CSV table of C-alpha atoms and ligand atoms in Angstrom, one decimal:
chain,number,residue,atom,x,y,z
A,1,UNK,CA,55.2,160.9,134.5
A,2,UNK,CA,57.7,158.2,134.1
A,3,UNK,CA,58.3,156.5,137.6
A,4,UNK,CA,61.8,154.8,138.3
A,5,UNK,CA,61.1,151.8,141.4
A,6,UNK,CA,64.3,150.4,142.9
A,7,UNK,CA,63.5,146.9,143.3
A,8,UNK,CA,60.8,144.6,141.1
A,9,UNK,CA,58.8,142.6,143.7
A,10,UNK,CA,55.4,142.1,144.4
A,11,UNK,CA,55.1,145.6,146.0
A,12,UNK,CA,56.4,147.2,142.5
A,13,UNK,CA,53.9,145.4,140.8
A,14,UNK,CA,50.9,146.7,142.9
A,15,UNK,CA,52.4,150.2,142.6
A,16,UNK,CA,52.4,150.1,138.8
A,17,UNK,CA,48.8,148.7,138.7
A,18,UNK,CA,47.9,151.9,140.6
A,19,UNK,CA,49.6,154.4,138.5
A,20,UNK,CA,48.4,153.1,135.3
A,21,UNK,CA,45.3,154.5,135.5
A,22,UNK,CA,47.0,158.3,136.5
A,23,UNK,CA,49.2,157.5,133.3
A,24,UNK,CA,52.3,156.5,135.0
A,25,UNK,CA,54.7,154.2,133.2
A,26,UNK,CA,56.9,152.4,135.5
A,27,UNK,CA,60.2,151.7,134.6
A,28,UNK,CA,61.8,149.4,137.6
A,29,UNK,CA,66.0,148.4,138.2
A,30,UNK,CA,66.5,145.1,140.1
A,31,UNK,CA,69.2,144.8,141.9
A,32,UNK,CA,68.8,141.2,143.4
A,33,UNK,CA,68.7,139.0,139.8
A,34,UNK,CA,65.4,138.3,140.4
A,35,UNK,CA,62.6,140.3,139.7
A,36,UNK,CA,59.2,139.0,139.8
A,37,UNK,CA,56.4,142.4,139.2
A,38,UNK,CA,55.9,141.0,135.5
A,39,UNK,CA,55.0,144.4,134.4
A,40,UNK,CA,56.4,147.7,132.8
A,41,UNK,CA,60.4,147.6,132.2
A,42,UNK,CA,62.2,145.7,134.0
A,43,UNK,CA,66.4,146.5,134.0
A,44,UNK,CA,67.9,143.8,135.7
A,45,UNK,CA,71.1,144.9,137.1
A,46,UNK,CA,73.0,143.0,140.0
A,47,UNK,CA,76.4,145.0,139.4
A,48,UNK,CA,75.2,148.3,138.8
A,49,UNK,CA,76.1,148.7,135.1
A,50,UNK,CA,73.0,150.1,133.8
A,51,UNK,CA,72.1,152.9,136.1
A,52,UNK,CA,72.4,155.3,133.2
A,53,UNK,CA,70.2,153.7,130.9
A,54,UNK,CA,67.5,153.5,134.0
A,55,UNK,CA,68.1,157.1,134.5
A,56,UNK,CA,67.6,158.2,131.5
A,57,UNK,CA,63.9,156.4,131.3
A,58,UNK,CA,62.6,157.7,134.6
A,59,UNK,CA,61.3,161.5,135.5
A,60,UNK,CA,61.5,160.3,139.7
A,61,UNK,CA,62.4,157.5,141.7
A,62,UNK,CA,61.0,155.8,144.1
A,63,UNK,CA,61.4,152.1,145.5
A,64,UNK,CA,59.7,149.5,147.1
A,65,UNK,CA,62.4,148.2,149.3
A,66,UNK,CA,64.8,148.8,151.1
A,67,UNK,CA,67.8,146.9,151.6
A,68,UNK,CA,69.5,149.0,149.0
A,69,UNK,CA,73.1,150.4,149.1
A,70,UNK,CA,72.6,153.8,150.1
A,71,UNK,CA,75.6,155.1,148.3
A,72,UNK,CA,73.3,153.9,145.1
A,73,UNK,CA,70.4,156.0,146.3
A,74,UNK,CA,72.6,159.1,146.8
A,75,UNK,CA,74.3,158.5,143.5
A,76,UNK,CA,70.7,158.7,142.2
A,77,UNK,CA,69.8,161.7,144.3
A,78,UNK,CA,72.2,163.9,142.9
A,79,UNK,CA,70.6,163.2,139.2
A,80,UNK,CA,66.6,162.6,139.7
A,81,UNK,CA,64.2,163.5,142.5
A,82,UNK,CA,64.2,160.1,144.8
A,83,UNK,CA,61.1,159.9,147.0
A,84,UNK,CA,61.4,158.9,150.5
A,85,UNK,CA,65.0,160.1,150.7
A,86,UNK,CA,67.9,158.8,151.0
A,87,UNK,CA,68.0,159.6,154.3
A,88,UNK,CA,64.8,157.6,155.1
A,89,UNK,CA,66.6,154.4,153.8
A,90,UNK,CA,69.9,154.6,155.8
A,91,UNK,CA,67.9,154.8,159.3
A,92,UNK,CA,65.3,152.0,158.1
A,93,UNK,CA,67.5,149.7,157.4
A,94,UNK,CA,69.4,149.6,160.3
A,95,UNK,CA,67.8,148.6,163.4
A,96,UNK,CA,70.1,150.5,165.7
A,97,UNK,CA,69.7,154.0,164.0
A,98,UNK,CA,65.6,153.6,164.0
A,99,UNK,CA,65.4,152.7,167.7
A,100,UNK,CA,67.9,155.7,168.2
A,101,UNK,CA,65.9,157.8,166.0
A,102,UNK,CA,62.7,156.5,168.1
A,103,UNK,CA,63.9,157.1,171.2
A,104,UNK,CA,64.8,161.3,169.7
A,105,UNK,CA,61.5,161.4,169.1
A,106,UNK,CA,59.8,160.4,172.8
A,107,UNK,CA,58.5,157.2,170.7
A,108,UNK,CA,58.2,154.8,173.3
A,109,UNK,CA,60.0,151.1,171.9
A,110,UNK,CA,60.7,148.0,173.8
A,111,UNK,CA,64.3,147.9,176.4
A,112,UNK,CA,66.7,147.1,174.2
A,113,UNK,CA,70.8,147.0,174.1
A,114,UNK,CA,73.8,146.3,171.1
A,115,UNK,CA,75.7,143.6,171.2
A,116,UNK,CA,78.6,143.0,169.2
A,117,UNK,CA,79.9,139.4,170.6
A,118,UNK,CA,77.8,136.8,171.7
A,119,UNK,CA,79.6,137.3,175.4
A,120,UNK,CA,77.8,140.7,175.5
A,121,UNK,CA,74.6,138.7,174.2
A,122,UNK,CA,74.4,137.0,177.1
A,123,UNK,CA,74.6,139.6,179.6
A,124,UNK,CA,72.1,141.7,177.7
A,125,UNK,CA,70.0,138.6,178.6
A,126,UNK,CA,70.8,138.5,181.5
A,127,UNK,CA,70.1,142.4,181.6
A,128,UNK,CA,66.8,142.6,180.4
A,129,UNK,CA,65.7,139.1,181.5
A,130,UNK,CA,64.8,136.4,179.5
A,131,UNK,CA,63.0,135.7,177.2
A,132,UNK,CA,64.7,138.5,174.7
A,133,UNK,CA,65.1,138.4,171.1
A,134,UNK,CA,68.3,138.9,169.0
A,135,UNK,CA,67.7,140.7,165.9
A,136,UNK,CA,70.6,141.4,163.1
A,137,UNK,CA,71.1,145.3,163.0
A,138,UNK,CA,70.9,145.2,159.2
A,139,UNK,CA,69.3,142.9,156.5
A,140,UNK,CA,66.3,140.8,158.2
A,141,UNK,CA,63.2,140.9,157.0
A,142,UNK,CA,60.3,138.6,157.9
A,143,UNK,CA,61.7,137.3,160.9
A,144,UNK,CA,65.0,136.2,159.3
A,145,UNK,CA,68.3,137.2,161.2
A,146,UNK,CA,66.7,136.5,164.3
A,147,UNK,CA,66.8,134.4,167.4
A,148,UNK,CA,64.7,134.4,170.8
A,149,UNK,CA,66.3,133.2,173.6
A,150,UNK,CA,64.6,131.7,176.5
A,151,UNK,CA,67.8,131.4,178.9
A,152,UNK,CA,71.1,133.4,178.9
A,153,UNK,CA,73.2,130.5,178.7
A,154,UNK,CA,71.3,129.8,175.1
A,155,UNK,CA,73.4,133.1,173.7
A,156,UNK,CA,76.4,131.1,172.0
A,157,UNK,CA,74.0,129.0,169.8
A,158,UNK,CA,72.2,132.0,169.2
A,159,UNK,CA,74.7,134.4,168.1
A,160,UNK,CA,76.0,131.4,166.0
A,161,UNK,CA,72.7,130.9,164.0
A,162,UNK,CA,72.4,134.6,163.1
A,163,UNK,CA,76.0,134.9,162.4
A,164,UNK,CA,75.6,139.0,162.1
A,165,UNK,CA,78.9,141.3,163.3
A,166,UNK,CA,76.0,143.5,165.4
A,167,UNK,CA,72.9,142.4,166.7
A,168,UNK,CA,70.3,144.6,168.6
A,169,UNK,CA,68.6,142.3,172.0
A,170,UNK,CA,65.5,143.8,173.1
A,171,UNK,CA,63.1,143.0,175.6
A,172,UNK,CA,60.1,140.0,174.5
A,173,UNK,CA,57.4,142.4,174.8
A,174,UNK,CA,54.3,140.7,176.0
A,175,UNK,CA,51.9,142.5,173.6
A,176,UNK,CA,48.2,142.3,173.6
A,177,UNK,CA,48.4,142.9,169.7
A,178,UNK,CA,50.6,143.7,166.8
A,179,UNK,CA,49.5,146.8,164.7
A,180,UNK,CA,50.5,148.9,162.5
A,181,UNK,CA,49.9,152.5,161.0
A,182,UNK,CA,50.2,153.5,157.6
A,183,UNK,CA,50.9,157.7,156.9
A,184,UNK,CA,51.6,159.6,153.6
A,185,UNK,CA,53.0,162.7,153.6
A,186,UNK,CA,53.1,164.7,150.6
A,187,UNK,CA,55.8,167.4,149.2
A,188,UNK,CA,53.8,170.0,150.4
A,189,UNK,CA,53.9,168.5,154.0
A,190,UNK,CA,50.2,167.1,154.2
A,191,UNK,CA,49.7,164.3,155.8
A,192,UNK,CA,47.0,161.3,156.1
A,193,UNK,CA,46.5,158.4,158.0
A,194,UNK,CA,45.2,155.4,157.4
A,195,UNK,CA,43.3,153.5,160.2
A,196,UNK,CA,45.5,151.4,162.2
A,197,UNK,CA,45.6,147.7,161.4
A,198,UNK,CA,46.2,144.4,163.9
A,199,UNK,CA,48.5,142.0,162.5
A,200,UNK,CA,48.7,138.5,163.1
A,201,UNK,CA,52.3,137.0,162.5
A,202,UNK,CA,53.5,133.3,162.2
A,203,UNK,CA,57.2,132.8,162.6
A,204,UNK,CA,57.9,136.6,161.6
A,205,UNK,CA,55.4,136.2,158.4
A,206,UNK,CA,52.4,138.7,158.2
A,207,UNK,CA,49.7,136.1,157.6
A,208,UNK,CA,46.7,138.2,158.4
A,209,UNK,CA,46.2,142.0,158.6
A,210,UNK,CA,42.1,143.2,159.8
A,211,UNK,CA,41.0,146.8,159.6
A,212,UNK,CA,40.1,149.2,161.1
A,213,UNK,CA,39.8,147.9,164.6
A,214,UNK,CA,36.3,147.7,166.0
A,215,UNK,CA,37.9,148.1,169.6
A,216,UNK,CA,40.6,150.5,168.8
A,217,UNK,CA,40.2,153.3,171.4
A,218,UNK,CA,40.1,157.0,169.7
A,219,UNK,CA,43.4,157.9,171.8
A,220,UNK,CA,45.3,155.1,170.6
A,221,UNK,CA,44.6,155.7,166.6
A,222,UNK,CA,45.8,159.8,168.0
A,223,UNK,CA,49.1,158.5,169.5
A,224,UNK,CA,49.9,156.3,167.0
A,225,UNK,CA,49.6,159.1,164.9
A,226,UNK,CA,51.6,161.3,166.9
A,227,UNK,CA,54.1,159.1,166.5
A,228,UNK,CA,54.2,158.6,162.6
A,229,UNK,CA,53.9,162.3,162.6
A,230,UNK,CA,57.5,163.3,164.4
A,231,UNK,CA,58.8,160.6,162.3
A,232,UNK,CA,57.3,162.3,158.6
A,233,UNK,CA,58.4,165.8,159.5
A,234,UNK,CA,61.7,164.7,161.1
A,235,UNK,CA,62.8,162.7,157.6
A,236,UNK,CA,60.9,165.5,155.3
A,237,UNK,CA,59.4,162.6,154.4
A,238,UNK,CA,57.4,162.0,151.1
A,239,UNK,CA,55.4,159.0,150.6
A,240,UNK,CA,54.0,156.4,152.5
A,241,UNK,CA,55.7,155.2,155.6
A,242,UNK,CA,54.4,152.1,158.2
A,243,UNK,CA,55.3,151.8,161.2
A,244,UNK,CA,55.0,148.1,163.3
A,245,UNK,CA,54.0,148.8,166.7
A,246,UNK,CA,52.8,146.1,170.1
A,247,UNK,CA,49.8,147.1,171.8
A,248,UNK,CA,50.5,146.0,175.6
A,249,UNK,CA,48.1,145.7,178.5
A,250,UNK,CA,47.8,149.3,179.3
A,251,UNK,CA,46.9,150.6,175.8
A,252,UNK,CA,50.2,151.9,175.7
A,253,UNK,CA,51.9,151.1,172.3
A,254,UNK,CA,56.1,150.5,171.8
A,255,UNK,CA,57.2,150.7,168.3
A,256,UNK,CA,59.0,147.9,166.7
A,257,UNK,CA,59.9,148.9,163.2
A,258,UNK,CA,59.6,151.2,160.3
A,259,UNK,CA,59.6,150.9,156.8
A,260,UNK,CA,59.8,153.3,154.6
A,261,UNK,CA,57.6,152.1,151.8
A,262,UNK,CA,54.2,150.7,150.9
A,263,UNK,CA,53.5,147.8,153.3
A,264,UNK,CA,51.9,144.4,153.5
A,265,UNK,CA,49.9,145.4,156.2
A,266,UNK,CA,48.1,148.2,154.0
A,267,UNK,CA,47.3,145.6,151.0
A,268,UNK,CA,43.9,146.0,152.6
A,269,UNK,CA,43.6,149.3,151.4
A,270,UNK,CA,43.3,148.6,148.0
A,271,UNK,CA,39.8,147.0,148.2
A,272,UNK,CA,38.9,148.0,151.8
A,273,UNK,CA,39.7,151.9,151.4
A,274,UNK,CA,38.9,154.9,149.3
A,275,UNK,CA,42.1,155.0,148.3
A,276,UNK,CA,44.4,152.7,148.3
A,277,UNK,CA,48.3,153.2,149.7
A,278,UNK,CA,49.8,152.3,146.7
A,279,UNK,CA,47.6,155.4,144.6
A,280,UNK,CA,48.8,157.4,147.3
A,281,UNK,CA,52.0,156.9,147.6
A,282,UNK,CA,52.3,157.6,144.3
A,283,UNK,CA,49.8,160.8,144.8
A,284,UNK,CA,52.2,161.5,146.9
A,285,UNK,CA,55.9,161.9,145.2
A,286,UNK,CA,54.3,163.4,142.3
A,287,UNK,CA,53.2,166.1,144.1
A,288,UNK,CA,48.8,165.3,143.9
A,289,UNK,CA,46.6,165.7,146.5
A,290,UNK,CA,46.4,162.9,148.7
A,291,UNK,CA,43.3,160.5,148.6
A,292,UNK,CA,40.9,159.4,151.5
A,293,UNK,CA,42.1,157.2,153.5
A,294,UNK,CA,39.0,156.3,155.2
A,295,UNK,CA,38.0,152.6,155.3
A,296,UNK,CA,35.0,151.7,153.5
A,297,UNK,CA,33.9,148.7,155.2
A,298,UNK,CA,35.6,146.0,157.9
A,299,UNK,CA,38.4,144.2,156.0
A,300,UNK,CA,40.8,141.6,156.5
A,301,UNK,CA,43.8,140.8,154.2
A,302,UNK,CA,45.1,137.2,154.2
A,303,UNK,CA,48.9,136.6,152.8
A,304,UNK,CA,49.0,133.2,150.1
A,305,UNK,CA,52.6,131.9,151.9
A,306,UNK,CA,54.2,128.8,150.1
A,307,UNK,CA,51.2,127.7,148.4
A,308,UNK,CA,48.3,128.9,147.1
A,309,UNK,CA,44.7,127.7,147.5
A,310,UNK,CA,41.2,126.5,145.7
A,311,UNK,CA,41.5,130.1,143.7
A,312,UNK,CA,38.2,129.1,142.2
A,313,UNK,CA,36.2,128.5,145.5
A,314,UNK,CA,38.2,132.0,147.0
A,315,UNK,CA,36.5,134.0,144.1
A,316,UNK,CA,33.0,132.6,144.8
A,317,UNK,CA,33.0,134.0,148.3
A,318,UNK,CA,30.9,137.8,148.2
A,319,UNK,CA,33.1,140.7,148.2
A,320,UNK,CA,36.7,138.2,147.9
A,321,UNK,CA,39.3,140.1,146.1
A,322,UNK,CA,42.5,137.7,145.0
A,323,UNK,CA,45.7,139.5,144.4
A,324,UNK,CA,48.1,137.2,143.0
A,325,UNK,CA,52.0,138.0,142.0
A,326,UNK,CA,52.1,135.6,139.1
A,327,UNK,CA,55.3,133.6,141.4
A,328,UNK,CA,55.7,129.7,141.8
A,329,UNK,CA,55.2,128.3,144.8
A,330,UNK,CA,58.2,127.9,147.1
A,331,UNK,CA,58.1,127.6,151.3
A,332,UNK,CA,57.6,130.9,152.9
A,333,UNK,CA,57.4,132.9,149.7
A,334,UNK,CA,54.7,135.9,149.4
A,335,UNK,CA,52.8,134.7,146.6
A,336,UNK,CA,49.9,136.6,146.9
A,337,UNK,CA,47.0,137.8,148.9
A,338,UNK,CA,43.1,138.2,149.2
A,339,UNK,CA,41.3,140.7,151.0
A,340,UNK,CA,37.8,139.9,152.0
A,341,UNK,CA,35.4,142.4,153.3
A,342,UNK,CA,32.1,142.6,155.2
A,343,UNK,CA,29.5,144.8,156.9
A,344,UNK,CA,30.1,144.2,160.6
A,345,UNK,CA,33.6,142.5,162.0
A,346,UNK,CA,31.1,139.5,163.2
A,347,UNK,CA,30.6,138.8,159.5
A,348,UNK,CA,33.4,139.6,158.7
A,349,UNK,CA,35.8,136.7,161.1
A,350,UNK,CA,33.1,133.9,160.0
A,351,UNK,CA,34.5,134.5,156.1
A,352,UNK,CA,38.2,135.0,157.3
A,353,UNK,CA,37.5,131.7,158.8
A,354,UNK,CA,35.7,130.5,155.7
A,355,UNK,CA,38.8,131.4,153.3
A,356,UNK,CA,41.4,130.0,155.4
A,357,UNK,CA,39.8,126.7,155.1
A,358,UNK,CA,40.6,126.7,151.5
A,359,UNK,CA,44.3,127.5,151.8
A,360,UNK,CA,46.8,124.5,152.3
A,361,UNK,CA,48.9,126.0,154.8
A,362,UNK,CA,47.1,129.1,156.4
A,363,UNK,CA,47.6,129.0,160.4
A,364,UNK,CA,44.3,129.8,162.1
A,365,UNK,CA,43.2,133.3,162.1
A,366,UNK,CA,43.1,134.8,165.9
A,367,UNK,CA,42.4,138.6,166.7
A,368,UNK,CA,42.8,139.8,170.0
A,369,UNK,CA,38.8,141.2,169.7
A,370,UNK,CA,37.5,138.1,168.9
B,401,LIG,P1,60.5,142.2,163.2
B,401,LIG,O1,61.3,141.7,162.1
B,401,LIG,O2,61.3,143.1,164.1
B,401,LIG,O3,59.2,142.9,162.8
B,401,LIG,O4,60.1,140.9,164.0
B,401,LIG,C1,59.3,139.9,163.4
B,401,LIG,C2,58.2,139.5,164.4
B,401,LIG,O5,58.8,138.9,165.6
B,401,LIG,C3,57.3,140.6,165.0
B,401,LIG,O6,56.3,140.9,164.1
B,401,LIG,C4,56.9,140.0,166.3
B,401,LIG,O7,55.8,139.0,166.1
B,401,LIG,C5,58.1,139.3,166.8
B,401,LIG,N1,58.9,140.2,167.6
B,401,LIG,C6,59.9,141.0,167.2
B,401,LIG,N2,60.4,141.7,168.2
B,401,LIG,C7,59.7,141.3,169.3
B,401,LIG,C8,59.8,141.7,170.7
B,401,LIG,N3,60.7,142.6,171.2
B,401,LIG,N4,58.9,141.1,171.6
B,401,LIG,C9,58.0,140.2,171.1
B,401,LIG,N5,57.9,139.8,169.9
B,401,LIG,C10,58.8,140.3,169.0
């Protein structure tokens, strides 16, 4: 099977690694300029000239991000199976159509309103009561294209500094815990879940990603998966799809944001479960049975941000696995990441601690079950 990816990042890269041993070849289009997966064929095309030549290389396509132009995706559509669908795309990349989408769906998500001048910024603010944040509607990743404001009157500078035609405000939820849960559905309609991770972020960076959760209630893996569910069957989804949720006080779990691709905060899987959600997802759109998703032992992920670290000493810790995209270093980029596991959580925080030592610019690791 020859697999088309839109997009050639680090996420590409990890897909082809996992599909080389089903005998996948990987052909992948980049439409930024810049691709860095360093693997398979690589059609770099900014102004869409060589969409025939990738067409004619690929049996499916898939991608691996998703600030694409959609007309691009449905152009592609009408020529080659393209798993998720378009569909999936268009409401994940806009924030207003997933929190719409949400709310259909009875999935519980933080207050939020649209604003489209920053006068109407500041009476959401003033709304929903500070603090809120101001997120662009389209575009941001990683915390860019967003501002949180601590006092109405700070809207002007706000809506300046994103400089976005539509911005979505919501609520500053006062979560006990970021997490996340990662689902594949196949094209039959199966579905798996992996167990839900805690995510630790640093200005709107994942920096480190720990499962499954030793204190993770039953109910709350069930709902999430509810959740994740209505969303798969909704989209006639097929693939993997994450969805970024706050645990509050009460248990109770708001959603934040989808994506409709593999995820940072399943690199864990690919040493810390049976099967990993790259191999799935690609189990997935070629219509295999899904793998186990089951964890095989405690595991925490730590993202290489700007710098990297004493790679030598990482690989000398027991059961260290470095992942590295083969980038140069440059502030905030993802250059890579290591996922360490260990037979109890106990063990497993004192090597998370261990590791983060030897990285230049890792923030302290801090779980909420610590
Ligand atoms: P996002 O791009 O929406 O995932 O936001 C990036 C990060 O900002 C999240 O992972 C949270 O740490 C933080 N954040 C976003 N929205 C909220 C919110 N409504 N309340 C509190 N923190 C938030």
């Amino acid at each position: 099977m020859r697999i088309g990816i839109l997009g050639a990042g680090q996420l590409g890269r990890m897909l082809a690694l996992a599909g080389y041993p089903l005998a996948n070849r990987f052909v992948f289009l980049d439409p930024t300029g810049n691709p860095s997966a360093g693997i398979g064929d690589i059609i770099i095309d900014p102004d869409q000239q060589h969409l025939d030549e990738f067409l004619a290389k690929v049996d499916l396509v898939s991608y691996e991000f998703e600030h694409l132009s959609v007309d691009l995706v449905r152009t592609i559509e009408a020529q080659k199976p393209v798993y998720p669908s378009s569909e999936a795309i268009r409401i994940c990349q806009n924030r207003a159509e997933e929190k719409a989408l949400f709310t259909r769906l009875n999935i519980p998500t933080p207050q939020y309103r649209l604003v489209d001048s920053a006068a109407a910024l500041e009476a959401a603010a003033r709304e929903l009561g500070c603090p809120v944040v101001a997120k662009s509607i389209t575009e941001g990743y990683d915390g860019k294209g967003q501002a949180v404001l601590r006092d109405p009157a700070e809207a002007a500078e706000a809506w300046a500094s994103i400089n976005h035609p539509q911005l979505i405000v919501e609520a500053f939820v006062d979560f006990v815990r970021e997490v996340s849960i990662i689902a594949v559905r196949g094209r039959d309609g199966q579905i798996v879940f992996y167990p839900m991770a805690e995510n630790q972020h640093v200005d709107g960076i994942l920096r480190y990603s720990i499962a499954p959760l030793p204190d993770l209630d039953a109910g709350v893996q069930a709902t999430a998966e509810t959740y994740i569910r209505a969303l798969l069957d909704e989209l006639d989804y097929v693939g993997v799809l994450t969805l970024e949720l706050f645990q509050v006080r009460d248990g109770q779990l708001l959603a934040n944001e989808m994506a409709p691709r593999v995820h940072n905060s399943g690199h864990w899987t690919m040493d810390g479960a049976v099967t990993s959600q790259f191999e799935n997802h690609l189990r997935a759109i070629q219509g295999l049975p899904l793998g186990d998703t089951a964890a095989r032992a405690p595991t925490c992920m730590i993202n290489l941000i700007g710098r990297e670290g004493d790679n030598t000493a990482i690989l000398a810790i027991a059961d260290a696995h470095l992942h590295r995209y083969d980038k140069t270093e440059r502030a905030g980029r993802k250059l890579g990441h290591i996922n360490l596991l260990a037979a109890s959580h106990e063990e497993l925080l004192d090597k998370v601690g261990a590791c983060a030592a030897l990285l230049p610019e890792a923030p302290s690791p801090r779980f909420s079950f610590e």
